[in-house]
Amino acid sequence: MMFRDAAPGNSAADSVDSLDYLPQLPDRRDVPIGCIGAGFIMADCHLVAYRDNGFLPVAIASRSHQRAQAVAQRHDIDQAYSSYQELLRDPRIEVIDVAVPPDCLRAVISEVVRAPQVRGILAQKPLGGDRAEAEQIVRMCEDAGKVLCVNQNMRYDQSVRAAWQLIRQGSFGDPVLATIDMRAIPHWMPWQERQGWMTCRIMSIHHLDTMRFWFGDPVRVFASFRSDPRTSFPHSDGIGLYILEYASGLRCMICDDVWAGPAKEGAAADLGIKYRIEGVEGMALGTIGWPSYPKRTPSTLDYTTIDAPAWKRPRWNEVWFPDAFVGPMAELLCSLEQGTTPSLSGRNNLATMELVDACYRSAKEHRAIELGS
């Protein structure tokens, strides 16, 4: 961990003593993991983070056996399978990591839960195509006695997690306003064209879930979408604007600008993600380094309080992509080890899926939507 002082007299230790930003790791890291899916998110994020932290992926499956073999060789995985059905017959595997498109997830998990040796499942977000499908997946896992954890990995970005610690400690007092402002150009997956949607369920779901992580569940949301001029396939969302209202009076605002100006068309670029948290006793300013990927750009956090008015600026070496991907798997393994429910459980994630659905409904109906309505 690296730090720099915000002002004379502020030691690095003063800035970070209370910031527990890293995930808890299990005592046993050699639990055999089977991986379903061999695309970018698995090959370049999940497996990199797992190997860096001593986890044990032993098998991988993909519709392309050649791709599964290539990823297995790259990450020193024992076995590559040409179907996930073959992988599920591997008696060694205790945990399944599923990274497939959301419209394939329910069918895959319906077979995973029937594998007797599998104790836990990590599922990629979004947990299906909508909240109703996510509920079906959660019930399948509960009925089969399998622990389900959802890979909402932004919660394990170092800056996001450190900010959560400060909020939990009451460092900022009662929260007043929080914002996330993203100007970035994501790489959309080919399977998104058949979904007819992109930003809200793929990118904004991280930011909506982060607001839930920080502050709990809002009572209503207003969302507005416009299409992304750069994306040629028909889509119901593109640039997304969101306002979340909380019973306490807290208001949260998210701007997810996936156009971000004509940077890919020849203009200069101004890309990045910033967040801001304001409370009655302090505030935080943060950045998320993801838009610079594959360049390693750690997220940042600057904060100040009435009691300690000089800015404190902890800094880290870790980055969201791929380092934070250890968090959800570690959480699942710890839950299996300790017999506890993960904070990223499938049932908890239903509230995030409900919030996402409410955003689509709000944008379609041009009105605020009460959660639970």
Tab-separated table of C-alpha atoms in Angstrom:
chain	number	residue	atom	x	y	z
A	1	MET	CA	0.000	0.000	0.000
A	2	MET	CA	1.299	3.473	-0.883
A	3	PHE	CA	0.163	6.774	0.627
A	4	ARG	CA	0.947	10.431	0.280
A	5	ASP	CA	0.219	13.054	2.920
A	6	ALA	CA	-2.470	15.629	2.255
A	7	ALA	CA	-0.912	18.372	4.350
A	8	PRO	CA	2.061	18.922	6.694
A	9	GLY	CA	1.561	17.103	9.959
A	10	ASN	CA	-0.729	14.378	8.536
A	11	SER	CA	0.979	11.013	8.679
A	12	ALA	CA	0.055	8.209	6.339
A	13	ALA	CA	-0.946	6.138	9.361
A	14	ASP	CA	-3.346	8.875	10.503
A	15	SER	CA	-5.035	8.664	7.116
A	16	VAL	CA	-5.580	4.934	6.861
A	17	ASP	CA	-5.571	3.251	10.250
A	18	SER	CA	-9.343	2.726	10.067
A	19	LEU	CA	-9.598	1.765	6.379
A	20	ASP	CA	-10.015	-1.986	6.033
A	21	TYR	CA	-10.182	-2.010	2.239
A	22	LEU	CA	-9.050	-5.547	1.384
A	23	PRO	CA	-11.347	-8.599	1.321
A	24	GLN	CA	-11.154	-11.260	4.003
A	25	LEU	CA	-9.481	-14.345	2.558
A	26	PRO	CA	-10.460	-17.902	3.540
A	27	ASP	CA	-8.189	-20.071	5.663
A	28	ARG	CA	-8.433	-22.766	3.014
A	29	ARG	CA	-7.521	-21.459	-0.436
A	30	ASP	CA	-7.204	-24.816	-2.186
A	31	VAL	CA	-10.940	-25.426	-2.645
A	32	PRO	CA	-11.232	-26.841	-6.210
A	33	ILE	CA	-12.999	-24.353	-8.497
A	34	GLY	CA	-14.620	-25.180	-11.818
A	35	CYS	CA	-14.975	-22.286	-14.277
A	36	ILE	CA	-17.808	-22.068	-16.822
A	37	GLY	CA	-16.990	-19.563	-19.554
A	38	ALA	CA	-13.644	-18.618	-21.050
A	39	GLY	CA	-14.225	-15.094	-22.303
A	40	PHE	CA	-12.428	-11.892	-21.358
A	41	ILE	CA	-13.943	-11.499	-17.909
A	42	MET	CA	-12.929	-15.016	-16.893
A	43	ALA	CA	-9.562	-15.174	-18.626
A	44	ASP	CA	-8.327	-11.665	-17.850
A	45	CYS	CA	-10.000	-10.872	-14.525
A	46	HIS	CA	-11.327	-13.837	-12.511
A	47	LEU	CA	-8.444	-16.211	-13.138
A	48	VAL	CA	-5.735	-13.565	-12.800
A	49	ALA	CA	-7.091	-12.530	-9.393
A	50	TYR	CA	-7.524	-16.144	-8.274
A	51	ARG	CA	-3.958	-17.128	-9.127
A	52	ASP	CA	-2.575	-13.955	-7.512
A	53	ASN	CA	-4.288	-14.942	-4.246
A	54	GLY	CA	-3.554	-18.654	-4.205
A	55	PHE	CA	-7.000	-19.960	-5.179
A	56	LEU	CA	-7.270	-23.250	-7.056
A	57	PRO	CA	-9.150	-23.352	-10.386
A	58	VAL	CA	-8.864	-26.968	-11.564
A	59	ALA	CA	-11.127	-27.058	-14.632
A	60	ILE	CA	-12.647	-24.753	-17.240
A	61	ALA	CA	-15.353	-25.253	-19.863
A	62	SER	CA	-16.350	-23.289	-22.939
A	63	ARG	CA	-18.444	-23.868	-26.056
A	64	SER	CA	-15.096	-23.515	-27.845
A	65	HIS	CA	-12.883	-26.326	-26.610
A	66	GLN	CA	-9.931	-24.657	-28.288
A	67	ARG	CA	-10.522	-21.473	-26.280
A	68	ALA	CA	-10.962	-23.431	-23.070
A	69	GLN	CA	-7.655	-25.188	-23.710
A	70	ALA	CA	-5.885	-21.901	-24.417
A	71	VAL	CA	-7.163	-20.302	-21.203
A	72	ALA	CA	-6.349	-23.462	-19.226
A	73	GLN	CA	-2.796	-23.441	-20.513
A	74	ARG	CA	-2.393	-19.728	-19.814
A	75	HIS	CA	-3.515	-20.108	-16.190
A	76	ASP	CA	-2.088	-23.572	-15.469
A	77	ILE	CA	-5.514	-25.222	-15.100
A	78	ASP	CA	-5.529	-29.027	-15.102
A	79	GLN	CA	-8.506	-29.758	-17.310
A	80	ALA	CA	-10.325	-28.077	-20.210
A	81	TYR	CA	-13.799	-29.320	-21.139
A	82	SER	CA	-15.835	-28.688	-24.287
A	83	SER	CA	-19.093	-28.398	-22.324
A	84	TYR	CA	-20.080	-27.372	-18.829
A	85	GLN	CA	-22.019	-30.632	-18.510
A	86	GLU	CA	-18.700	-32.493	-18.728
A	87	LEU	CA	-17.171	-30.167	-16.163
A	88	LEU	CA	-20.038	-30.770	-13.747
A	89	ARG	CA	-19.229	-34.492	-13.744
A	90	ASP	CA	-15.725	-33.759	-12.412
A	91	PRO	CA	-15.871	-35.101	-8.826
A	92	ARG	CA	-13.133	-32.769	-7.576
A	93	ILE	CA	-15.065	-29.554	-8.045
A	94	GLU	CA	-16.642	-27.978	-4.935
A	95	VAL	CA	-17.256	-24.441	-6.243
A	96	ILE	CA	-18.497	-23.289	-9.647
A	97	ASP	CA	-17.670	-19.881	-11.137
A	98	VAL	CA	-20.206	-19.028	-13.868
A	99	ALA	CA	-19.395	-16.274	-16.372
A	100	VAL	CA	-21.898	-16.626	-19.228
A	101	PRO	CA	-24.303	-14.128	-20.843
A	102	PRO	CA	-27.346	-13.348	-18.679
A	103	ASP	CA	-29.821	-15.017	-21.032
A	104	CYS	CA	-27.870	-18.283	-20.597
A	105	LEU	CA	-27.416	-18.097	-16.839
A	106	ARG	CA	-30.639	-19.715	-15.632
A	107	ALA	CA	-30.217	-22.762	-17.870
A	108	VAL	CA	-26.620	-23.257	-16.739
A	109	ILE	CA	-27.368	-22.884	-13.030
A	110	SER	CA	-30.353	-25.239	-13.306
A	111	GLU	CA	-27.802	-27.959	-14.122
A	112	VAL	CA	-25.119	-26.757	-11.708
A	113	VAL	CA	-27.454	-27.144	-8.716
A	114	ARG	CA	-27.922	-30.840	-9.585
A	115	ALA	CA	-24.185	-31.578	-9.216
A	116	PRO	CA	-23.955	-33.202	-5.752
A	117	GLN	CA	-20.310	-32.313	-5.110
A	118	VAL	CA	-20.842	-28.570	-5.741
A	119	ARG	CA	-21.323	-26.558	-2.530
A	120	GLY	CA	-21.146	-22.988	-3.785
A	121	ILE	CA	-21.787	-20.944	-6.934
A	122	LEU	CA	-20.398	-17.565	-7.969
A	123	ALA	CA	-22.602	-16.101	-10.708
A	124	GLN	CA	-21.687	-13.209	-12.961
A	125	LYS	CA	-23.913	-10.156	-12.872
A	126	PRO	CA	-26.574	-9.411	-13.978
A	127	LEU	CA	-28.251	-12.347	-12.284
A	128	GLY	CA	-30.378	-13.142	-15.346
A	129	GLY	CA	-32.369	-10.904	-17.661
A	130	ASP	CA	-34.533	-9.278	-14.982
A	131	ARG	CA	-35.566	-9.529	-11.349
A	132	ALA	CA	-38.120	-12.271	-11.979
A	133	GLU	CA	-35.514	-14.512	-13.587
A	134	ALA	CA	-33.051	-13.700	-10.809
A	135	GLU	CA	-35.665	-14.827	-8.261
A	136	GLN	CA	-35.947	-18.168	-10.077
A	137	ILE	CA	-32.163	-18.622	-9.951
A	138	VAL	CA	-32.026	-17.760	-6.242
A	139	ARG	CA	-34.801	-20.224	-5.423
A	140	MET	CA	-33.138	-23.004	-7.423
A	141	CYS	CA	-29.955	-22.567	-5.395
A	142	GLU	CA	-31.779	-22.321	-2.074
A	143	ASP	CA	-33.882	-25.416	-2.805
A	144	ALA	CA	-30.726	-27.361	-3.694
A	145	GLY	CA	-28.839	-26.158	-0.620
A	146	LYS	CA	-26.164	-24.376	-2.685
A	147	VAL	CA	-24.637	-21.090	-1.508
A	148	LEU	CA	-25.038	-18.465	-4.254
A	149	CYS	CA	-22.851	-15.364	-4.432
A	150	VAL	CA	-23.175	-12.692	-7.157
A	151	ASN	CA	-20.103	-11.127	-8.733
A	152	GLN	CA	-20.914	-7.463	-8.038
A	153	ASN	CA	-17.180	-6.846	-7.938
A	154	MET	CA	-17.195	-3.031	-7.823
A	155	ARG	CA	-17.910	-3.407	-4.104
A	156	TYR	CA	-14.329	-4.668	-3.854
A	157	ASP	CA	-12.716	-1.774	-5.693
A	158	GLN	CA	-10.284	-0.450	-3.085
A	159	SER	CA	-11.605	3.112	-3.107
A	160	VAL	CA	-15.255	2.021	-3.010
A	161	ARG	CA	-14.558	-0.282	-0.074
A	162	ALA	CA	-12.540	2.305	1.827
A	163	ALA	CA	-15.359	4.838	1.366
A	164	TRP	CA	-17.784	2.214	2.724
A	165	GLN	CA	-15.633	1.862	5.829
A	166	LEU	CA	-15.700	5.619	6.408
A	167	ILE	CA	-19.497	5.717	5.958
A	168	ARG	CA	-19.940	2.809	8.384
A	169	GLN	CA	-17.743	4.552	10.957
A	170	GLY	CA	-19.891	7.684	10.722
A	171	SER	CA	-16.942	9.777	9.570
A	172	PHE	CA	-19.146	11.965	7.365
A	173	GLY	CA	-22.167	12.138	9.673
A	174	ASP	CA	-25.614	11.784	8.129
A	175	PRO	CA	-25.242	11.497	4.342
A	176	VAL	CA	-26.729	14.349	2.315
A	177	LEU	CA	-25.756	13.810	-1.336
A	178	ALA	CA	-23.734	11.251	-3.279
A	179	THR	CA	-22.875	11.259	-6.974
A	180	ILE	CA	-21.119	9.020	-9.501
A	181	ASP	CA	-20.175	10.605	-12.816
A	182	MET	CA	-18.871	8.248	-15.509
A	183	ARG	CA	-17.529	9.402	-18.874
A	184	ALA	CA	-16.245	6.233	-20.496
A	185	ILE	CA	-16.584	4.135	-23.650
A	186	PRO	CA	-17.204	0.498	-22.690
A	187	HIS	CA	-16.506	-2.411	-25.000
A	188	TRP	CA	-19.931	-3.970	-25.528
A	189	MET	CA	-20.137	-7.746	-25.796
A	190	PRO	CA	-21.516	-9.321	-29.015
A	191	TRP	CA	-24.286	-11.074	-27.065
A	192	GLN	CA	-25.725	-7.714	-25.975
A	193	GLU	CA	-27.169	-7.130	-29.436
A	194	ARG	CA	-29.671	-9.935	-28.943
A	195	GLN	CA	-30.649	-8.515	-25.547
A	196	GLY	CA	-31.645	-5.118	-26.904
A	197	TRP	CA	-30.101	-3.349	-23.927
A	198	MET	CA	-26.638	-2.476	-22.699
A	199	THR	CA	-25.687	0.262	-20.209
A	200	CYS	CA	-28.106	-0.109	-17.306
A	201	ARG	CA	-27.813	-3.885	-16.785
A	202	ILE	CA	-24.118	-4.067	-17.674
A	203	MET	CA	-22.439	-0.864	-16.426
A	204	SER	CA	-24.952	1.114	-14.379
A	205	ILE	CA	-25.764	-1.978	-12.336
A	206	HIS	CA	-22.317	-1.547	-10.738
A	207	HIS	CA	-23.041	2.051	-9.754
A	208	LEU	CA	-26.584	1.331	-8.576
A	209	ASP	CA	-25.297	-1.583	-6.501
A	210	THR	CA	-22.515	0.600	-5.080
A	211	MET	CA	-25.091	3.123	-3.852
A	212	ARG	CA	-26.937	0.223	-2.189
A	213	PHE	CA	-23.641	-0.977	-0.698
A	214	TRP	CA	-22.876	2.454	0.701
A	215	PHE	CA	-26.324	3.589	1.831
A	216	GLY	CA	-28.843	0.739	1.675
A	217	ASP	CA	-32.003	0.631	-0.401
A	218	PRO	CA	-33.669	3.770	-1.811
A	219	VAL	CA	-37.432	4.235	-1.729
A	220	ARG	CA	-37.793	5.453	-5.315
A	221	VAL	CA	-35.798	6.076	-8.470
A	222	PHE	CA	-36.099	8.236	-11.560
A	223	ALA	CA	-34.175	7.270	-14.679
A	224	SER	CA	-33.804	8.741	-18.142
A	225	PHE	CA	-32.110	7.118	-21.141
A	226	ARG	CA	-31.095	8.218	-24.583
A	227	SER	CA	-29.487	6.045	-27.231
A	228	ASP	CA	-25.733	5.949	-27.698
A	229	PRO	CA	-24.863	7.453	-31.121
A	230	ARG	CA	-21.897	5.118	-31.488
A	231	THR	CA	-23.812	1.860	-31.017
A	232	SER	CA	-25.381	0.576	-34.219
A	233	PHE	CA	-27.653	-2.182	-32.886
A	234	PRO	CA	-31.091	-1.207	-31.473
A	235	HIS	CA	-31.028	-0.677	-27.707
A	236	SER	CA	-33.468	0.607	-25.117
A	237	ASP	CA	-30.774	2.300	-23.043
A	238	GLY	CA	-27.507	4.061	-23.810
A	239	ILE	CA	-26.582	7.186	-21.869
A	240	GLY	CA	-28.251	6.744	-18.472
A	241	LEU	CA	-29.153	9.341	-15.840
A	242	TYR	CA	-30.446	8.244	-12.426
A	243	ILE	CA	-31.751	9.900	-9.257
A	244	LEU	CA	-32.212	7.758	-6.141
A	245	GLU	CA	-34.331	9.050	-3.262
A	246	TYR	CA	-33.897	7.764	0.292
A	247	ALA	CA	-36.332	7.995	3.202
A	248	SER	CA	-33.681	9.827	5.246
A	249	GLY	CA	-33.576	12.691	2.727
A	250	LEU	CA	-30.352	11.465	1.107
A	251	ARG	CA	-30.267	11.909	-2.654
A	252	CYS	CA	-27.949	10.024	-5.005
A	253	MET	CA	-27.286	10.923	-8.630
A	254	ILE	CA	-25.562	8.833	-11.309
A	255	CYS	CA	-24.550	9.914	-14.801
A	256	ASP	CA	-23.381	7.063	-17.028
A	257	ASP	CA	-22.241	8.693	-20.262
A	258	VAL	CA	-21.089	5.903	-22.564
A	259	TRP	CA	-20.853	8.270	-25.532
A	260	ALA	CA	-18.370	10.557	-23.730
A	261	GLY	CA	-17.928	12.733	-26.800
A	262	PRO	CA	-16.519	11.782	-30.208
A	263	ALA	CA	-13.223	10.527	-28.766
A	264	LYS	CA	-13.206	7.401	-30.935
A	265	GLU	CA	-14.119	9.460	-33.965
A	266	GLY	CA	-11.070	11.726	-33.790
A	267	ALA	CA	-11.662	14.312	-31.053
A	268	ALA	CA	-9.573	14.549	-27.900
A	269	ALA	CA	-10.734	12.335	-25.042
A	270	ASP	CA	-11.809	13.231	-21.517
A	271	LEU	CA	-12.612	9.895	-19.885
A	272	GLY	CA	-12.923	8.852	-16.270
A	273	ILE	CA	-15.178	8.035	-13.336
A	274	LYS	CA	-15.526	10.353	-10.360
A	275	TYR	CA	-17.629	10.061	-7.231
A	276	ARG	CA	-18.477	12.411	-4.395
A	277	ILE	CA	-20.010	11.736	-0.980
A	278	GLU	CA	-21.223	14.664	1.137
A	279	GLY	CA	-22.369	14.378	4.737
A	280	VAL	CA	-23.170	16.898	7.443
A	281	GLU	CA	-19.750	16.302	9.072
A	282	GLY	CA	-17.443	15.447	6.168
A	283	MET	CA	-17.059	14.556	2.530
A	284	ALA	CA	-15.141	12.305	0.150
A	285	LEU	CA	-13.956	12.710	-3.423
A	286	GLY	CA	-12.979	9.609	-5.350
A	287	THR	CA	-11.975	8.303	-8.749
A	288	ILE	CA	-12.348	4.837	-10.275
A	289	GLY	CA	-9.412	3.807	-12.449
A	290	TRP	CA	-11.271	1.292	-14.649
A	291	PRO	CA	-11.584	3.448	-17.821
A	292	SER	CA	-7.779	3.288	-18.226
A	293	TYR	CA	-7.747	-0.539	-18.438
A	294	PRO	CA	-5.482	-2.350	-19.403
A	295	LYS	CA	-3.216	0.356	-18.009
A	296	ARG	CA	-3.039	-0.174	-14.247
A	297	THR	CA	-4.643	2.933	-12.756
A	298	PRO	CA	-5.573	2.567	-9.076
A	299	SER	CA	-8.746	4.237	-7.866
A	300	THR	CA	-8.289	7.102	-5.417
A	301	LEU	CA	-9.985	8.533	-2.332
A	302	ASP	CA	-9.609	11.982	-0.751
A	303	TYR	CA	-11.634	12.812	2.350
A	304	THR	CA	-12.045	15.490	4.979
A	305	THR	CA	-14.107	15.876	8.153
A	306	ILE	CA	-15.011	18.618	10.585
A	307	ASP	CA	-12.842	16.979	13.239
A	308	ALA	CA	-9.852	16.602	10.867
A	309	PRO	CA	-10.297	19.296	8.219
A	310	ALA	CA	-7.078	18.706	6.251
A	311	TRP	CA	-7.530	16.416	3.248
A	312	LYS	CA	-6.426	12.814	3.764
A	313	ARG	CA	-5.426	10.961	0.618
A	314	PRO	CA	-4.802	7.214	0.987
A	315	ARG	CA	-3.403	5.553	-2.134
A	316	TRP	CA	-3.223	1.913	-3.214
A	317	ASN	CA	-1.398	-0.253	-5.700
A	318	GLU	CA	-4.422	-2.484	-6.380
A	319	VAL	CA	-6.852	-1.800	-9.225
A	320	TRP	CA	-10.482	-2.775	-9.872
A	321	PHE	CA	-9.698	-4.826	-13.009
A	322	PRO	CA	-8.476	-7.477	-12.168
A	323	ASP	CA	-7.502	-7.238	-8.486
A	324	ALA	CA	-10.973	-6.619	-7.017
A	325	PHE	CA	-12.285	-9.823	-8.603
A	326	VAL	CA	-10.762	-11.781	-5.741
A	327	GLY	CA	-13.374	-10.271	-3.395
A	328	PRO	CA	-16.585	-12.074	-4.439
A	329	MET	CA	-14.861	-15.481	-4.675
A	330	ALA	CA	-13.147	-14.922	-1.330
A	331	GLU	CA	-16.502	-13.993	0.170
A	332	LEU	CA	-18.064	-17.195	-1.165
A	333	LEU	CA	-15.214	-19.367	0.113
A	334	CYS	CA	-15.346	-17.703	3.537
A	335	SER	CA	-19.104	-18.263	3.693
A	336	LEU	CA	-18.666	-21.963	2.921
A	337	GLU	CA	-15.871	-22.186	5.482
A	338	GLN	CA	-17.725	-20.357	8.247
A	339	GLY	CA	-21.308	-21.425	7.503
A	340	THR	CA	-22.418	-17.800	7.010
A	341	THR	CA	-24.424	-15.970	4.349
A	342	PRO	CA	-22.331	-13.843	1.957
A	343	SER	CA	-23.162	-10.150	1.783
A	344	LEU	CA	-23.251	-10.612	-2.010
A	345	SER	CA	-25.797	-13.421	-1.704
A	346	GLY	CA	-28.248	-14.060	-4.483
A	347	ARG	CA	-31.140	-13.008	-2.271
A	348	ASN	CA	-29.464	-9.704	-1.393
A	349	ASN	CA	-28.804	-9.114	-5.077
A	350	LEU	CA	-32.519	-9.289	-5.839
A	351	ALA	CA	-32.788	-5.738	-4.494
A	352	THR	CA	-30.176	-4.589	-7.018
A	353	MET	CA	-32.054	-6.378	-9.804
A	354	GLU	CA	-35.312	-4.756	-8.655
A	355	LEU	CA	-33.630	-1.347	-8.746
A	356	VAL	CA	-32.350	-1.980	-12.282
A	357	ASP	CA	-35.808	-3.093	-13.439
A	358	ALA	CA	-37.301	0.040	-11.860
A	359	CYS	CA	-34.847	2.178	-13.846
A	360	TYR	CA	-35.998	0.634	-17.131
A	361	ARG	CA	-39.618	1.113	-16.123
A	362	SER	CA	-39.001	4.716	-15.054
A	363	ALA	CA	-37.322	5.594	-18.337
A	364	LYS	CA	-40.123	3.962	-20.335
A	365	GLU	CA	-42.934	5.614	-18.369
A	366	HIS	CA	-41.160	8.964	-17.796
A	367	ARG	CA	-41.855	8.994	-14.051
A	368	ALA	CA	-40.351	8.082	-10.711
A	369	ILE	CA	-40.877	4.481	-9.600
A	370	GLU	CA	-41.434	3.402	-5.996
A	371	LEU	CA	-39.320	0.393	-5.097
A	372	GLY	CA	-41.463	-2.607	-4.237
A	373	SER	CA	-44.349	-1.317	-6.362
